[in-house]
Amino acid sequence: MKNEFKIFFSKKFILISLVILIPVALLSWYSSMKVSDYSNQDVYAHFIEDISLYDSQEELNDLYQQAVKGELQIPGMVITQDSNKVAFKKLVYEFLLKHELPYDSLVTYSSQLKYNQFYYLTAFFSSFSLIIFLLCVFIGSFYHTSDMMSKMSKLIYTSGEKRTKIIDRKYFISLISIIGIVVAVDLIMSLFALTVSNTGAVYLVLFDGNNLFSLNYFQFVLIMLTSHIFFVFTLYTFVYYVSAIIKNGIITICSMMSIIILLTYFSDNLSYSTRMLLAMTTQGGFYNFFGINGGNVTDFSDLFLMIPVMLIPIAITLISRPFIKRADYSR
C-alpha cells in the first residue's frame, strides 16, 4: 500500500496537474468574488430580497401576519410561482419570529453575488468542481494504462498476483489520494470563507413548496463536502474502469471530453431532469439539487437521481471484470 501511494505521488503528470489546476480553481474563485466597491450597494442586497426590513420583533410579527393573510387561497386555486413566493415569505417570517433573529440572518442558495460565507464557499465549490472533473478524467484515463502497456505485464507474471487485484489496488489508492486532496482543499477554503462570517448570515434556507428547511454553516459544509466525495467516487470509478476495459487512456479522455462538449452545446434542448442528472455527474455532485426551479422552490425529488449516478459506475466496474481477466497486457 505504501509503495502504491509513493508511485501515485511520484507520477509527474499528476503533480503537474495539481500544481496547475488547483491555482486555476483559486483564481477562478477569486475572480468571481472580486467586487470593486460594496459601499455603493444596498447593505441588504446580499440576503433575501423578498423579505421586508424590520427593526423589532413587533414589526416582524406584523409582517408575518400580513404574509399569513396573503397566503389565504381560494379552494382549488392553482399553485403558481407567485403563490409559492407568498408561502415562502410566510415561512421565513415564521422562522425568524420563532428564533428571534434579525433581518439579515437568512440567505438562500443563489448564483447571484452575495456577500456571506455561504456564497463564498458555493462560488469556490463551483470553480473547484471543474478542476475535480479534469483531475478524475485525466488521472483515471492514464494512471494505470501506461503501466498496462509497459510494466504491468511483467508485474503480473512475476509477482503471482491476479491482474484484477493489481488494477483494483491501483484504483483504490488513486481514489483515496484524490479524495484526500479534494477534502483538504475544500476544508481549507471552508475555513477561509469564515472571514466574511461577520455579515450576519446564520442559516441557509431551502423551500420545497410546503416546508422550510434550514442549514447552519457547518451542516452546509458537510453537505457540500459529501457531494464532492460522491462526485469523485462516481466519476473516477467510471473513467478508471472504462479505461481498463479499452486499455487506452487517450481514447477514454478524448471520448469523455467530446461527450461533455456535446452535452454543453445541446443542454438547452434537454429536459430539466436530464440537465440535473448531467450536473450531478459532471459538475460537482448532488449539491446541484439546491438549484431553484422558480418561486424560491428547491425540488428535493432531484436527490433520487443519485441512484442512477451511483449504479452506472458500479455496473461499469462489474462489466470490467471479464475484460480485465481476458486482457493481454504482454503487448
Short mmCIF file of C-alpha atoms in Angstrom, two decimals:
data_model
loop_
_atom_site.label_atom_id
_atom_site.label_comp_id
_atom_site.label_asym_id
_atom_site.label_seq_id
_atom_site.Cartn_x
_atom_site.Cartn_y
_atom_site.Cartn_z
CA MET A 1 0.00 0.00 0.00
CA LYS A 2 2.75 2.46 0.97
CA ASN A 3 4.62 1.75 -2.26
CA GLU A 4 1.46 2.36 -4.27
CA PHE A 5 0.96 5.74 -2.58
CA LYS A 6 4.59 6.60 -3.40
CA ILE A 7 4.03 5.55 -7.00
CA PHE A 8 0.89 7.68 -7.25
CA PHE A 9 2.51 10.86 -5.95
CA SER A 10 5.69 10.25 -7.93
CA LYS A 11 3.84 10.42 -11.24
CA LYS A 12 4.96 13.65 -12.86
CA PHE A 13 1.74 14.23 -14.78
CA ILE A 14 -0.26 14.03 -11.51
CA LEU A 15 1.97 16.53 -9.70
CA ILE A 16 1.96 18.90 -12.67
CA SER A 17 -1.84 18.65 -12.88
CA LEU A 18 -2.21 19.54 -9.19
CA VAL A 19 0.26 22.41 -9.41
CA ILE A 20 -1.58 23.89 -12.39
CA LEU A 21 -5.24 23.11 -11.76
CA ILE A 22 -5.65 23.98 -8.07
CA PRO A 23 -4.25 27.54 -8.55
CA VAL A 24 -6.59 27.87 -11.55
CA ALA A 25 -9.53 26.98 -9.29
CA LEU A 26 -8.43 29.58 -6.72
CA LEU A 27 -8.01 32.21 -9.44
CA SER A 28 -11.44 31.42 -10.86
CA TRP A 29 -12.96 31.70 -7.39
CA TYR A 30 -11.17 34.97 -6.69
CA SER A 31 -12.37 36.42 -9.99
CA SER A 32 -15.98 35.54 -9.20
CA MET A 33 -15.75 37.06 -5.71
CA LYS A 34 -13.92 40.25 -6.62
CA VAL A 35 -16.16 43.28 -6.17
CA SER A 36 -14.74 46.73 -6.66
CA ASP A 37 -16.92 48.59 -4.16
CA TYR A 38 -19.57 47.18 -1.84
CA SER A 39 -20.24 50.63 -0.39
CA ASN A 40 -22.33 51.55 -3.46
CA GLN A 41 -24.68 48.63 -2.92
CA ASP A 42 -27.66 48.36 -0.63
CA VAL A 43 -26.38 46.76 2.57
CA TYR A 44 -29.25 44.25 2.46
CA ALA A 45 -28.82 43.28 -1.19
CA HIS A 46 -26.88 40.19 -0.15
CA PHE A 47 -29.74 38.46 1.62
CA ILE A 48 -33.36 37.50 0.81
CA GLU A 49 -34.74 40.21 -1.46
CA ASP A 50 -38.42 39.28 -0.95
CA ILE A 51 -38.25 39.90 2.81
CA SER A 52 -39.10 43.37 4.11
CA LEU A 53 -36.91 45.22 6.58
CA TYR A 54 -37.84 45.27 10.24
CA ASP A 55 -36.22 46.72 13.36
CA SER A 56 -38.07 44.87 16.11
CA GLN A 57 -39.93 41.66 16.85
CA GLU A 58 -43.20 43.63 16.83
CA GLU A 59 -42.58 44.74 13.25
CA LEU A 60 -41.60 41.20 12.33
CA ASN A 61 -44.84 39.88 13.81
CA ASP A 62 -46.83 42.40 11.75
CA LEU A 63 -45.03 41.25 8.59
CA TYR A 64 -45.78 37.65 9.49
CA GLN A 65 -49.49 38.39 9.98
CA GLN A 66 -49.60 40.14 6.60
CA ALA A 67 -47.92 37.14 4.98
CA VAL A 68 -50.45 34.78 6.61
CA LYS A 69 -53.31 36.84 5.17
CA GLY A 70 -51.64 36.89 1.76
CA GLU A 71 -51.28 33.10 1.80
CA LEU A 72 -55.03 32.51 2.15
CA GLN A 73 -56.21 30.94 -1.12
CA ILE A 74 -59.49 30.13 -2.77
CA PRO A 75 -60.16 26.35 -2.72
CA GLY A 76 -59.00 24.79 -5.98
CA MET A 77 -56.64 27.67 -6.79
CA VAL A 78 -53.71 26.60 -8.98
CA ILE A 79 -50.29 26.90 -7.32
CA THR A 80 -48.10 29.41 -9.19
CA GLN A 81 -44.70 30.99 -8.69
CA ASP A 82 -46.40 33.97 -7.03
CA SER A 83 -48.32 31.76 -4.59
CA ASN A 84 -45.10 29.87 -3.82
CA LYS A 85 -43.41 33.18 -3.14
CA VAL A 86 -46.16 34.17 -0.70
CA ALA A 87 -45.87 30.81 1.10
CA PHE A 88 -42.09 31.16 1.21
CA LYS A 89 -42.29 34.63 2.78
CA LYS A 90 -44.74 33.40 5.41
CA LEU A 91 -42.48 30.50 6.44
CA VAL A 92 -39.38 32.71 6.51
CA TYR A 93 -41.10 35.26 8.75
CA GLU A 94 -42.33 32.42 10.95
CA PHE A 95 -38.78 31.02 11.25
CA LEU A 96 -37.33 34.44 12.06
CA LEU A 97 -40.04 35.06 14.63
CA LYS A 98 -39.62 31.66 16.29
CA HIS A 99 -35.86 32.03 16.67
CA GLU A 100 -35.94 35.80 17.35
CA LEU A 101 -33.45 36.51 14.57
CA PRO A 102 -32.59 39.84 12.97
CA TYR A 103 -33.43 40.58 9.35
CA ASP A 104 -30.11 39.60 7.79
CA SER A 105 -29.76 36.15 9.41
CA LEU A 106 -31.05 34.09 6.48
CA VAL A 107 -29.79 33.53 2.96
CA THR A 108 -30.94 31.38 0.04
CA TYR A 109 -28.85 29.32 -2.35
CA SER A 110 -28.24 31.61 -5.30
CA SER A 111 -25.94 32.11 -8.27
CA GLN A 112 -26.10 35.87 -7.69
CA LEU A 113 -23.27 37.54 -5.81
CA LYS A 114 -23.98 37.55 -2.07
CA TYR A 115 -21.51 38.81 0.49
CA ASN A 116 -21.59 35.97 3.04
CA GLN A 117 -19.74 32.77 3.89
CA PHE A 118 -22.33 30.53 2.21
CA TYR A 119 -21.88 32.20 -1.15
CA TYR A 120 -18.08 32.34 -0.80
CA LEU A 121 -17.95 28.58 -0.35
CA THR A 122 -20.52 27.91 -3.08
CA ALA A 123 -18.53 30.00 -5.55
CA PHE A 124 -15.36 28.06 -4.78
CA PHE A 125 -17.07 24.67 -4.92
CA SER A 126 -18.44 25.53 -8.36
CA SER A 127 -14.98 26.53 -9.62
CA PHE A 128 -13.26 23.58 -7.98
CA SER A 129 -15.80 21.10 -9.38
CA LEU A 130 -14.46 21.71 -12.88
CA ILE A 131 -10.93 21.04 -11.62
CA ILE A 132 -12.07 17.82 -9.95
CA PHE A 133 -13.69 16.72 -13.19
CA LEU A 134 -10.47 17.29 -15.13
CA LEU A 135 -8.35 15.54 -12.48
CA CYS A 136 -10.61 12.48 -12.36
CA VAL A 137 -10.80 12.17 -16.14
CA PHE A 138 -7.09 12.77 -16.68
CA ILE A 139 -5.77 10.55 -13.87
CA GLY A 140 -8.43 7.89 -14.37
CA SER A 141 -7.55 7.64 -18.04
CA PHE A 142 -3.77 7.47 -17.71
CA TYR A 143 -2.78 6.35 -14.21
CA HIS A 144 -2.84 2.63 -14.93
CA THR A 145 -2.99 2.40 -18.74
CA SER A 146 0.65 3.47 -19.10
CA ASP A 147 1.64 0.65 -16.75
CA MET A 148 -0.59 -1.81 -18.57
CA MET A 149 1.31 -1.42 -21.78
CA SER A 150 4.76 -1.43 -20.19
CA LYS A 151 5.49 -2.59 -16.64
CA MET A 152 2.23 -4.25 -15.64
CA SER A 153 2.62 -7.34 -17.80
CA LYS A 154 5.97 -8.05 -16.17
CA LEU A 155 4.48 -7.44 -12.72
CA ILE A 156 1.58 -9.81 -13.40
CA TYR A 157 3.75 -12.70 -14.48
CA THR A 158 6.45 -12.29 -11.83
CA SER A 159 4.53 -11.36 -8.68
CA GLY A 160 1.92 -14.08 -8.87
CA GLU A 161 -0.86 -11.58 -8.14
CA LYS A 162 -4.05 -11.63 -10.14
CA ARG A 163 -4.30 -8.79 -12.60
CA THR A 164 -7.72 -7.78 -11.20
CA LYS A 165 -6.15 -7.41 -7.75
CA ILE A 166 -3.35 -5.22 -9.12
CA ILE A 167 -5.74 -2.98 -11.05
CA ASP A 168 -8.18 -2.76 -8.14
CA ARG A 169 -5.39 -1.82 -5.73
CA LYS A 170 -4.20 0.93 -8.05
CA TYR A 171 -7.80 2.15 -8.30
CA PHE A 172 -8.29 2.18 -4.53
CA ILE A 173 -5.04 4.02 -3.77
CA SER A 174 -5.54 6.61 -6.51
CA LEU A 175 -9.19 7.15 -5.47
CA ILE A 176 -8.25 7.66 -1.80
CA SER A 177 -5.45 10.05 -2.83
CA ILE A 178 -7.72 12.20 -4.99
CA ILE A 179 -10.42 12.28 -2.29
CA GLY A 180 -7.79 13.28 0.28
CA ILE A 181 -6.60 16.17 -1.91
CA VAL A 182 -10.15 17.35 -2.59
CA VAL A 183 -11.19 17.18 1.08
CA ALA A 184 -8.07 19.04 2.20
CA VAL A 185 -8.60 21.87 -0.30
CA ASP A 186 -12.33 22.09 0.46
CA LEU A 187 -11.76 22.26 4.23
CA ILE A 188 -9.13 24.97 3.87
CA MET A 189 -11.45 27.06 1.70
CA SER A 190 -14.42 26.47 4.02
CA LEU A 191 -12.36 27.92 6.86
CA PHE A 192 -11.21 30.81 4.70
CA ALA A 193 -14.84 31.60 3.84
CA LEU A 194 -15.43 32.31 7.54
CA THR A 195 -13.51 35.56 7.09
CA VAL A 196 -16.81 37.05 5.90
CA SER A 197 -18.98 35.40 8.56
CA ASN A 198 -19.48 38.76 10.31
CA THR A 199 -22.07 39.74 7.70
CA GLY A 200 -24.80 38.35 9.95
CA ALA A 201 -25.84 35.33 7.85
CA VAL A 202 -26.52 32.35 10.14
CA TYR A 203 -28.70 29.95 8.15
CA LEU A 204 -29.18 28.97 4.55
CA VAL A 205 -32.85 28.15 3.95
CA LEU A 206 -34.42 25.80 1.40
CA PHE A 207 -38.10 25.76 0.46
CA ASP A 208 -39.70 22.71 -1.17
CA GLY A 209 -43.07 24.34 -1.86
CA ASN A 210 -44.54 23.34 1.50
CA ASN A 211 -41.82 23.32 4.14
CA LEU A 212 -38.81 25.46 5.02
CA PHE A 213 -35.52 23.74 5.87
CA SER A 214 -32.50 25.45 7.41
CA LEU A 215 -28.79 24.65 7.35
CA ASN A 216 -26.16 26.27 9.52
CA TYR A 217 -22.72 26.78 8.02
CA PHE A 218 -21.27 23.56 9.49
CA GLN A 219 -24.12 21.49 8.05
CA PHE A 220 -23.76 23.27 4.72
CA VAL A 221 -20.04 22.47 4.60
CA LEU A 222 -20.70 18.79 5.36
CA ILE A 223 -23.27 18.53 2.56
CA MET A 224 -21.02 20.25 0.03
CA LEU A 225 -18.01 18.17 1.09
CA THR A 226 -20.01 14.93 0.87
CA SER A 227 -21.18 15.99 -2.57
CA HIS A 228 -17.60 16.40 -3.79
CA ILE A 229 -16.62 12.99 -2.36
CA PHE A 230 -19.64 11.45 -4.10
CA PHE A 231 -18.62 13.25 -7.31
CA VAL A 232 -15.05 11.94 -7.18
CA PHE A 233 -16.16 8.37 -6.43
CA THR A 234 -18.73 8.11 -9.22
CA LEU A 235 -16.76 9.93 -11.92
CA TYR A 236 -13.35 8.43 -11.18
CA THR A 237 -14.74 4.89 -10.88
CA PHE A 238 -16.46 5.23 -14.24
CA VAL A 239 -13.43 6.67 -16.05
CA TYR A 240 -10.90 4.30 -14.45
CA TYR A 241 -12.70 1.08 -15.32
CA VAL A 242 -13.75 2.23 -18.79
CA SER A 243 -10.06 2.87 -19.39
CA ALA A 244 -9.27 -0.59 -18.00
CA ILE A 245 -11.75 -2.13 -20.43
CA ILE A 246 -10.42 -0.47 -23.57
CA LYS A 247 -6.77 -0.35 -22.38
CA ASN A 248 -6.25 3.09 -23.87
CA GLY A 249 -6.22 6.33 -21.89
CA ILE A 250 -6.14 8.60 -24.92
CA ILE A 251 -9.37 7.16 -26.29
CA THR A 252 -11.01 7.45 -22.86
CA ILE A 253 -10.10 11.07 -22.24
CA CYS A 254 -10.97 12.15 -25.79
CA SER A 255 -14.33 10.39 -25.54
CA MET A 256 -15.14 11.99 -22.17
CA MET A 257 -14.23 15.48 -23.30
CA SER A 258 -16.18 15.07 -26.55
CA ILE A 259 -19.28 13.95 -24.65
CA ILE A 260 -19.04 16.93 -22.28
CA ILE A 261 -18.66 19.37 -25.17
CA LEU A 262 -21.70 17.89 -26.93
CA LEU A 263 -23.79 17.92 -23.75
CA THR A 264 -22.84 21.52 -23.06
CA TYR A 265 -23.73 22.55 -26.61
CA PHE A 266 -27.11 20.79 -26.63
CA SER A 267 -28.02 21.25 -22.95
CA ASP A 268 -30.67 23.88 -23.71
CA ASN A 269 -32.65 21.26 -25.61
CA LEU A 270 -32.68 18.80 -22.72
CA SER A 271 -35.34 18.42 -20.04
CA TYR A 272 -34.81 19.79 -16.55
CA SER A 273 -34.35 16.30 -15.05
CA THR A 274 -31.77 15.38 -17.68
CA ARG A 275 -29.84 18.60 -17.08
CA MET A 276 -29.89 17.94 -13.34
CA LEU A 277 -28.66 14.38 -13.86
CA LEU A 278 -25.79 15.64 -16.02
CA ALA A 279 -24.96 18.30 -13.43
CA MET A 280 -24.69 15.65 -10.73
CA THR A 281 -22.35 13.56 -12.87
CA THR A 282 -20.14 16.31 -14.27
CA GLN A 283 -20.49 19.44 -12.12
CA GLY A 284 -19.73 18.59 -8.52
CA GLY A 285 -22.27 16.01 -7.43
CA PHE A 286 -25.67 16.08 -5.80
CA TYR A 287 -25.41 19.58 -4.26
CA ASN A 288 -26.77 20.81 -7.60
CA PHE A 289 -30.25 19.93 -6.31
CA PHE A 290 -30.04 23.16 -4.30
CA GLY A 291 -30.76 24.94 -7.58
CA ILE A 292 -34.09 26.72 -7.51
CA ASN A 293 -36.74 25.89 -10.13
CA GLY A 294 -38.69 29.10 -9.61
CA GLY A 295 -40.60 30.87 -6.88
CA ASN A 296 -37.77 30.03 -4.41
CA VAL A 297 -38.63 26.32 -4.67
CA THR A 298 -35.99 23.59 -4.34
CA ASP A 299 -37.01 20.19 -5.72
CA PHE A 300 -35.82 17.58 -3.21
CA SER A 301 -37.01 14.78 -5.51
CA ASP A 302 -33.92 15.51 -7.61
CA LEU A 303 -31.95 13.60 -4.99
CA PHE A 304 -33.41 10.37 -6.42
CA LEU A 305 -31.18 10.99 -9.43
CA MET A 306 -28.29 9.93 -7.20
CA ILE A 307 -29.45 6.33 -7.67
CA PRO A 308 -28.57 6.01 -11.40
CA VAL A 309 -25.47 8.15 -10.85
CA MET A 310 -24.28 5.53 -8.32
CA LEU A 311 -25.41 2.48 -10.29
CA ILE A 312 -23.67 3.37 -13.56
CA PRO A 313 -20.05 3.31 -12.23
CA ILE A 314 -20.82 0.19 -10.16
CA ALA A 315 -22.16 -1.51 -13.30
CA ILE A 316 -19.04 -0.49 -15.26
CA THR A 317 -16.85 -1.95 -12.51
CA LEU A 318 -18.67 -5.29 -12.72
CA ILE A 319 -18.61 -5.29 -16.51
CA SER A 320 -14.85 -4.69 -16.46
CA ARG A 321 -14.15 -7.98 -14.59
CA PRO A 322 -14.21 -10.37 -17.57
CA PHE A 323 -12.42 -7.83 -19.78
CA ILE A 324 -9.57 -7.46 -17.27
CA LYS A 325 -9.25 -11.24 -16.83
CA ARG A 326 -9.08 -11.87 -20.58
CA ALA A 327 -6.93 -8.86 -21.49
CA ASP A 328 -3.45 -9.47 -22.81
CA TYR A 329 -1.06 -6.97 -21.22
CA SER A 330 2.05 -8.54 -22.65
CA ARG A 331 1.91 -6.45 -25.80
#
